[in-house]
């Protein structure tokens, strides 16, 4: 979706179609998510509950975060029907075989569901299961993908995708994947825009989830952000979330502070102009290939 199209249609009800979905009708995703990286056990449940109470409907977790069970508990406590909440999780590295890797991702589904998965007579599933990083090498990446395909076939996940994958990793998997990934979750913000990779993903109908959209609060005093925020009477994080959404990405802001959780999701009452979008885009000059990344930049790993 183009930034101009996104700007005029964004609302809490906005959903993007996952065009690489094998399902009919195809699965969708909310346009805004909530991240729980480094949210500790106990606190994570409270934060996810706050997010759900404030209109977020996509929650992003991972095996590496060690809070999958907390996310599932929060969704159950919220009282919101499970089918109205979209849960994304990720696996970091493969096990010794496809079958052992499958057992690992099944365990994640059980943790989130708080019970049995669909493949064993329960009702547990996740909406999106991603490979967290391409850093396990070609053989490891293939093992991970084959395990996720099996999980999808048995109903443990609606959709499967990747994270931190570069163009070469995507082209590699296109040769063996039954379906292209529906999502590539990347570090995306004004100082890590990754234009070549994002354009490639868009060309191949891969939805872009943006982690660290708030730049881990390291640029809150950037004059361009401050000026635009004052003009719209909003916060700098709100500007960053709105910018990401108007780019057509799905930002995943995170916080464990209830007021910030609410504000970060309150981004539908204003719209960035084309000029404001251009000024923010211009900050990425010289940072097109990960020079401003805050996290391990694995898109070029072997």
Short mmCIF file of C-alpha atoms in Angstrom, two decimals:
data_model
loop_
_atom_site.label_atom_id
_atom_site.label_comp_id
_atom_site.label_asym_id
_atom_site.label_seq_id
_atom_site.Cartn_x
_atom_site.Cartn_y
_atom_site.Cartn_z
CA UNK A 1 0.00 0.00 0.00
CA UNK A 2 1.31 3.46 -0.86
CA UNK A 3 1.75 6.10 1.81
CA UNK A 4 -0.90 8.32 0.25
CA UNK A 5 -3.42 5.47 0.10
CA UNK A 6 -2.63 4.40 3.65
CA UNK A 7 -3.00 7.92 5.00
CA UNK A 8 -6.60 8.27 3.89
CA UNK A 9 -7.82 4.85 4.99
CA UNK A 10 -6.13 4.27 8.33
CA UNK A 11 -8.29 3.48 11.34
CA UNK A 12 -8.28 1.03 14.22
CA UNK A 13 -10.31 -1.26 11.96
CA UNK A 14 -7.79 -1.21 9.09
CA UNK A 15 -6.73 -4.68 7.99
CA UNK A 16 -4.24 -5.61 5.27
CA UNK A 17 -4.73 -8.75 3.22
CA UNK A 18 -1.83 -11.21 3.33
CA UNK A 19 -1.67 -11.82 -0.40
CA UNK A 20 0.68 -14.81 -0.11
CA UNK A 21 -1.75 -16.62 2.17
CA UNK A 22 -2.75 -20.08 0.90
CA UNK A 23 -6.16 -19.71 2.52
CA UNK A 24 -9.43 -18.69 0.91
CA UNK A 25 -10.46 -16.15 2.00
CA UNK A 26 -6.93 -14.93 2.64
CA UNK A 27 -5.82 -14.05 6.16
CA UNK A 28 -5.53 -10.41 7.17
CA UNK A 29 -3.42 -8.43 9.64
CA UNK A 30 -4.16 -5.33 11.70
CA UNK A 31 -2.26 -2.22 10.59
CA UNK A 32 -0.77 -1.69 14.06
CA UNK A 33 0.73 -4.15 16.52
CA UNK A 34 2.17 -4.28 20.02
CA UNK A 35 5.62 -5.67 20.81
CA UNK A 36 6.70 -7.38 24.04
CA UNK A 37 10.48 -7.67 23.63
CA UNK A 38 12.17 -7.46 27.08
CA UNK A 39 8.79 -7.33 28.82
CA UNK A 40 9.36 -9.59 31.85
CA UNK A 41 7.06 -12.32 33.06
CA UNK A 42 4.13 -10.91 35.01
CA UNK A 43 4.59 -7.41 33.66
CA UNK A 44 4.10 -8.70 30.12
CA UNK A 45 0.59 -9.94 30.93
CA UNK A 46 -0.35 -6.53 32.35
CA UNK A 47 1.11 -4.68 29.36
CA UNK A 48 -0.65 -6.86 26.81
CA UNK A 49 -3.93 -6.45 28.69
CA UNK A 50 -3.44 -2.67 28.60
CA UNK A 51 -2.72 -2.83 24.88
CA UNK A 52 -5.81 -4.89 24.15
CA UNK A 53 -7.96 -2.57 26.27
CA UNK A 54 -6.67 0.34 24.19
CA UNK A 55 -7.55 -1.16 20.83
CA UNK A 56 -4.42 -3.05 19.77
CA UNK A 57 -5.33 -6.35 18.13
CA UNK A 58 -1.93 -7.68 17.03
CA UNK A 59 0.56 -8.91 19.63
CA UNK A 60 4.13 -9.85 18.69
CA UNK A 61 6.14 -12.22 20.87
CA UNK A 62 8.90 -14.83 20.32
CA UNK A 63 10.47 -17.89 21.89
CA UNK A 64 13.53 -15.73 22.57
CA UNK A 65 11.47 -13.24 24.59
CA UNK A 66 10.43 -15.97 27.05
CA UNK A 67 6.96 -14.49 27.48
CA UNK A 68 4.76 -16.42 25.06
CA UNK A 69 2.71 -17.88 27.93
CA UNK A 70 2.14 -14.38 29.37
CA UNK A 71 0.82 -13.16 26.02
CA UNK A 72 -1.62 -16.06 25.83
CA UNK A 73 -2.76 -15.49 29.40
CA UNK A 74 -3.44 -11.82 28.69
CA UNK A 75 -5.51 -12.63 25.60
CA UNK A 76 -7.61 -15.10 27.58
CA UNK A 77 -8.07 -12.66 30.47
CA UNK A 78 -9.08 -9.84 28.12
CA UNK A 79 -12.41 -11.40 27.28
CA UNK A 80 -11.89 -10.51 23.62
CA UNK A 81 -12.80 -13.42 21.32
CA UNK A 82 -9.64 -15.25 20.26
CA UNK A 83 -10.46 -14.82 16.57
CA UNK A 84 -10.38 -11.03 16.98
CA UNK A 85 -6.79 -11.01 18.29
CA UNK A 86 -3.82 -11.77 16.06
CA UNK A 87 -0.81 -13.38 17.75
CA UNK A 88 2.61 -13.53 16.13
CA UNK A 89 5.56 -15.49 17.49
CA UNK A 90 9.00 -16.49 16.22
CA UNK A 91 11.56 -19.27 16.40
CA UNK A 92 15.25 -18.30 16.55
CA UNK A 93 17.19 -21.44 15.57
CA UNK A 94 16.36 -24.92 14.26
CA UNK A 95 16.79 -28.12 16.24
CA UNK A 96 18.66 -31.17 14.93
CA UNK A 97 15.88 -32.16 12.50
CA UNK A 98 12.66 -30.89 10.96
CA UNK A 99 10.65 -33.07 13.35
CA UNK A 100 12.45 -31.76 16.44
CA UNK A 101 12.01 -28.21 15.17
CA UNK A 102 8.32 -28.92 14.64
CA UNK A 103 8.07 -30.04 18.27
CA UNK A 104 9.69 -26.76 19.34
CA UNK A 105 7.16 -24.61 17.50
CA UNK A 106 4.33 -26.82 18.73
CA UNK A 107 5.48 -26.06 22.28
CA UNK A 108 5.15 -22.34 21.56
CA UNK A 109 1.59 -22.82 20.38
CA UNK A 110 0.76 -24.79 23.53
CA UNK A 111 2.25 -22.07 25.75
CA UNK A 112 0.25 -19.35 24.05
CA UNK A 113 -2.95 -21.40 23.99
CA UNK A 114 -2.59 -22.57 27.57
CA UNK A 115 -3.49 -26.04 26.38
CA UNK A 116 -3.46 -28.42 23.42
CA UNK A 117 -2.92 -27.39 19.84
CA UNK A 118 -5.32 -28.09 16.98
CA UNK A 119 -3.20 -31.00 15.71
CA UNK A 120 -3.80 -32.90 18.97
CA UNK A 121 -7.51 -32.26 19.47
CA UNK A 122 -7.29 -28.86 21.15
CA UNK A 123 -8.06 -25.41 19.81
CA UNK A 124 -4.64 -23.80 20.20
CA UNK A 125 -3.09 -21.93 17.29
CA UNK A 126 -1.17 -18.78 16.49
CA UNK A 127 -1.92 -16.44 13.61
CA UNK A 128 1.62 -15.93 12.32
CA UNK A 129 4.75 -17.95 13.08
CA UNK A 130 8.00 -16.43 11.80
CA UNK A 131 11.63 -17.45 11.48
CA UNK A 132 13.28 -14.90 13.79
CA UNK A 133 16.60 -14.56 11.96
CA UNK A 134 18.35 -15.92 8.85
CA UNK A 135 21.57 -16.46 10.81
CA UNK A 136 21.30 -20.27 11.00
CA UNK A 137 22.60 -20.59 7.41
CA UNK A 138 20.98 -22.09 4.28
CA UNK A 139 20.41 -25.57 5.74
CA UNK A 140 19.10 -24.19 9.03
CA UNK A 141 16.75 -21.80 7.27
CA UNK A 142 15.32 -24.63 5.18
CA UNK A 143 14.81 -26.83 8.24
CA UNK A 144 12.98 -24.01 10.00
CA UNK A 145 10.74 -23.31 7.03
CA UNK A 146 9.86 -26.96 6.49
CA UNK A 147 8.91 -27.26 10.16
CA UNK A 148 6.70 -24.16 9.90
CA UNK A 149 5.05 -25.52 6.76
CA UNK A 150 4.19 -28.71 8.68
CA UNK A 151 2.83 -26.67 11.59
CA UNK A 152 0.68 -24.70 9.17
CA UNK A 153 -0.61 -27.85 7.48
CA UNK A 154 -1.73 -29.29 10.83
CA UNK A 155 -3.45 -26.08 11.93
CA UNK A 156 -0.96 -24.86 14.53
CA UNK A 157 -0.50 -21.54 12.73
CA UNK A 158 -2.60 -19.70 10.21
CA UNK A 159 0.33 -18.16 8.36
CA UNK A 160 4.12 -18.38 8.25
CA UNK A 161 6.76 -15.78 7.54
CA UNK A 162 10.23 -14.51 8.32
CA UNK A 163 12.09 -11.79 10.18
CA UNK A 164 15.35 -10.00 9.38
CA UNK A 165 15.51 -11.72 5.98
CA UNK A 166 17.47 -9.97 3.24
CA UNK A 167 16.83 -10.22 -0.48
CA UNK A 168 19.22 -13.14 -0.94
CA UNK A 169 17.54 -15.10 1.85
CA UNK A 170 14.12 -14.51 0.31
CA UNK A 171 15.28 -15.47 -3.19
CA UNK A 172 16.85 -18.60 -1.73
CA UNK A 173 13.62 -19.70 -0.04
CA UNK A 174 11.46 -18.94 -3.07
CA UNK A 175 13.12 -22.00 -4.65
CA UNK A 176 11.78 -24.45 -2.05
CA UNK A 177 8.89 -22.78 -0.21
CA UNK A 178 5.40 -24.01 -1.09
CA UNK A 179 4.21 -20.42 -0.63
CA UNK A 180 6.12 -17.17 -0.28
CA UNK A 181 6.24 -15.79 3.29
CA UNK A 182 3.33 -13.53 4.18
CA UNK A 183 5.42 -11.28 6.46
CA UNK A 184 9.00 -10.07 6.83
CA UNK A 185 9.53 -8.40 10.21
CA UNK A 186 12.37 -5.88 10.02
CA UNK A 187 13.94 -3.07 11.99
CA UNK A 188 12.31 -0.11 10.25
CA UNK A 189 12.38 3.52 11.36
CA UNK A 190 13.59 6.83 9.87
CA UNK A 191 17.23 5.95 10.54
CA UNK A 192 16.90 2.37 9.25
CA UNK A 193 14.55 2.60 6.24
CA UNK A 194 16.03 -0.28 4.17
CA UNK A 195 14.49 0.98 0.87
CA UNK A 196 15.85 -1.71 -1.46
CA UNK A 197 14.67 -4.54 0.79
CA UNK A 198 11.26 -3.02 1.53
CA UNK A 199 10.64 -2.43 -2.18
CA UNK A 200 11.56 -6.04 -2.91
CA UNK A 201 9.14 -7.29 -0.26
CA UNK A 202 6.34 -5.09 -1.56
CA UNK A 203 6.96 -6.37 -5.10
CA UNK A 204 6.52 -9.92 -3.79
CA UNK A 205 3.41 -9.13 -1.70
CA UNK A 206 5.24 -9.61 1.60
CA UNK A 207 3.79 -7.46 4.40
CA UNK A 208 6.38 -5.50 6.36
CA UNK A 209 6.18 -5.49 10.15
CA UNK A 210 8.36 -2.74 11.65
CA UNK A 211 10.09 -3.45 14.95
CA UNK A 212 11.84 -0.71 16.95
CA UNK A 213 9.63 1.91 15.24
CA UNK A 214 10.28 4.30 18.15
CA UNK A 215 14.07 4.00 17.64
CA UNK A 216 14.25 2.77 21.24
CA UNK A 217 13.62 6.35 22.40
CA UNK A 218 17.09 7.41 21.24
CA UNK A 219 15.90 10.20 18.92
CA UNK A 220 13.07 11.79 20.88
CA UNK A 221 14.74 15.22 20.66
CA UNK A 222 15.30 15.10 16.88
CA UNK A 223 14.17 18.61 15.77
CA UNK A 224 12.20 17.33 12.77
CA UNK A 225 10.17 15.01 14.98
CA UNK A 226 9.65 17.62 17.71
CA UNK A 227 8.44 20.27 15.24
CA UNK A 228 5.96 17.92 13.57
CA UNK A 229 4.70 16.62 16.92
CA UNK A 230 4.06 20.16 18.19
CA UNK A 231 2.16 21.06 15.02
CA UNK A 232 -0.24 18.14 15.52
CA UNK A 233 -0.32 18.38 19.35
CA UNK A 234 0.89 14.80 19.68
CA UNK A 235 4.02 13.08 21.02
CA UNK A 236 7.14 12.18 19.05
CA UNK A 237 6.36 8.44 19.42
CA UNK A 238 2.91 9.07 17.92
CA UNK A 239 4.56 10.79 14.96
CA UNK A 240 6.92 7.84 14.48
CA UNK A 241 4.10 5.29 14.62
CA UNK A 242 1.97 7.33 12.23
CA UNK A 243 4.90 7.76 9.81
CA UNK A 244 5.46 4.01 9.77
CA UNK A 245 1.79 3.33 9.12
CA UNK A 246 1.62 5.88 6.32
CA UNK A 247 4.58 4.07 4.74
CA UNK A 248 2.28 1.05 4.55
CA UNK A 249 4.20 -0.86 7.23
CA UNK A 250 2.80 -2.51 10.38
CA UNK A 251 4.67 -0.92 13.32
CA UNK A 252 5.14 -2.83 16.57
CA UNK A 253 5.72 -0.20 19.28
CA UNK A 254 6.42 -1.54 22.75
CA UNK A 255 6.11 -0.13 26.25
CA UNK A 256 5.32 -1.35 29.74
CA UNK A 257 3.89 2.02 30.78
CA UNK A 258 0.07 2.13 30.48
CA UNK A 259 -0.13 5.81 29.48
CA UNK A 260 2.47 5.34 26.76
CA UNK A 261 0.79 2.19 25.51
CA UNK A 262 -2.42 4.19 25.09
CA UNK A 263 -0.75 7.18 23.42
CA UNK A 264 1.34 5.08 21.03
CA UNK A 265 -1.85 3.54 19.67
CA UNK A 266 -3.76 6.81 19.49
CA UNK A 267 -2.64 7.71 15.97
CA UNK A 268 -5.86 8.03 13.99
CA UNK A 269 -6.77 11.62 14.87
CA UNK A 270 -4.09 13.23 12.74
CA UNK A 271 -2.39 12.71 9.39
CA UNK A 272 1.14 13.59 8.30
CA UNK A 273 1.26 15.74 5.19
CA UNK A 274 3.30 14.77 2.14
CA UNK A 275 5.81 17.45 3.13
CA UNK A 276 6.12 16.09 6.67
CA UNK A 277 6.54 12.56 5.36
CA UNK A 278 9.27 13.80 3.01
CA UNK A 279 11.11 15.60 5.82
CA UNK A 280 11.13 12.45 7.95
CA UNK A 281 12.12 10.31 4.97
CA UNK A 282 15.07 12.65 4.32
CA UNK A 283 16.55 11.75 7.72
CA UNK A 284 17.33 8.31 6.33
CA UNK A 285 19.79 9.57 3.73
CA UNK A 286 23.07 7.75 4.31
CA UNK A 287 21.33 5.12 6.45
CA UNK A 288 19.79 3.07 3.63
CA UNK A 289 21.67 -0.16 4.36
CA UNK A 290 21.51 -0.60 8.09
CA UNK A 291 23.98 2.06 9.20
CA UNK A 292 21.44 3.25 11.77
CA UNK A 293 20.32 -0.19 12.94
CA UNK A 294 20.02 -0.66 16.68
CA UNK A 295 19.71 -4.45 16.55
CA UNK A 296 21.91 -7.11 14.91
CA UNK A 297 21.69 -6.38 11.19
CA UNK A 298 21.40 -9.86 9.74
CA UNK A 299 19.97 -9.14 6.29
CA UNK A 300 23.37 -9.79 4.69
CA UNK A 301 24.43 -12.81 6.75
CA UNK A 302 25.49 -15.98 4.85
#
